[in-house]
């Protein structure tokens, strides 16, 4: 059997010796699309930091058999980058080049290809900060593609995208996986995760992992989102969905704690 892209065993992650994510136990085959579900603070970004090597496991083992690039949880308030979309995409090549080498013509050509791959060929020379949130998101994905990463970590890439761009990004994720890239996507959309190959549910610990048809269930979603759940109209078999669009809702589930 082929070596998995990622193998985590008995792993816990955290900061300054304090665990925020425990019981990680999963293997991801190369070329899979993996949804990561979890509430705010559940540990999604922390897992990504471990996968890129930014933090070391507090305990257990982590094996990542792939070059990795992250599409960060975007800060859409930054509109002042005085650089073009092509410049941003070209920065991805820095991951591959020796420290003394600056990106040249070959790297810029690769960056243009990556922009074409995300449907932005005609906006290559636009100022990054002038692009829409969805377009900037795709430029950041192009940057990850320019890095030729085998494992792409997308941290809530759908946040703020309209339906058209959401659909384009889903198609892009599918085509990347078909080409053998492993893609992990942190998302708040349960229905989306149901369409991918694997799902990992986190809430300070691993709640479940596996084929979404098996690994997503009502008890799993309740454990994943705690009290922060609402009914999905017309989906009684699951019946719950994270109310992430309503962070500041009064929360009629009662005062609780
Ligand atoms: N640099 C840090 N130092 C200490 N604690 C941190 C740090 N970053 C995150 N945490 C804590 O780790 C826990 C998990 O946070 P993390 O950012 O991984 O959650 P998340 O699932 O990505 O949340 P969100 O959906 O809001 O992005 C939280 O309790 C958070 O406060
Ligand atoms: Mg996060």
XYZ file of C-alpha atoms in Angstrom, residues 28 160 209 223 244:
5
model
C -4.759 10.710 4.807
C -16.976 35.536 2.047
C -12.516 10.846 11.171
C -20.082 16.745 19.991
C -21.418 30.266 12.334
